[in-house]
Steps between C-alpha positions, in 0.01 A plus 500: 500500500453679827651827585727335760625245243560777244692707754712198603585437136604870450719478808660184373560659158660811649717292736627260227551778241713688751692190590585422137583865420744511789682203346438527123774247435246235577341558164728756312709407308330188368603226748535223244655590162527154348199411278535129556508539877203728486310244288562239771391737778180571312448127435485515118755232428359150448143614556243273331283794402695829495282793566395709196512835681818696445715630776541871561769699674254617757390128558853404567545782743177378674659147527799648683279719721298195592832317587609784720169490688455117501564458867219735596131455475444745217184537292554476128351855454775637719759330287335646190479853643871475621611384154304783330662765714851349449446479126381861485797621708764295315742679270482424131831304526347289797185429295705413190676218675154337585369568149803348321469194725131462425569519125779245529270269706217533247731403215618201695145399596398491133733206455303295756159552325 
């Protein structure tokens, strides 16, 4: 990766992190609280071969960050860095909502295996 490309990614990260932090309601509290709806959004229902990998609270946050930035041409590493920063700056209550949802999703996914 060139220095110019790296600098561009850092600028994107800083811009998008600031944008989401200014309007935290995009990701906190958890935008979808219904496990069934979340399963459909994550495409687990009626899948021929459900994935074996479990879902994490941070992974769900990353999903919502990627939705927030979907209309922009954002590199996946920028989404990952933004998610990491949001996860680290989240309160324990904010994180708990995501962790509880991930546990509920993992229980429900076990039924499809």
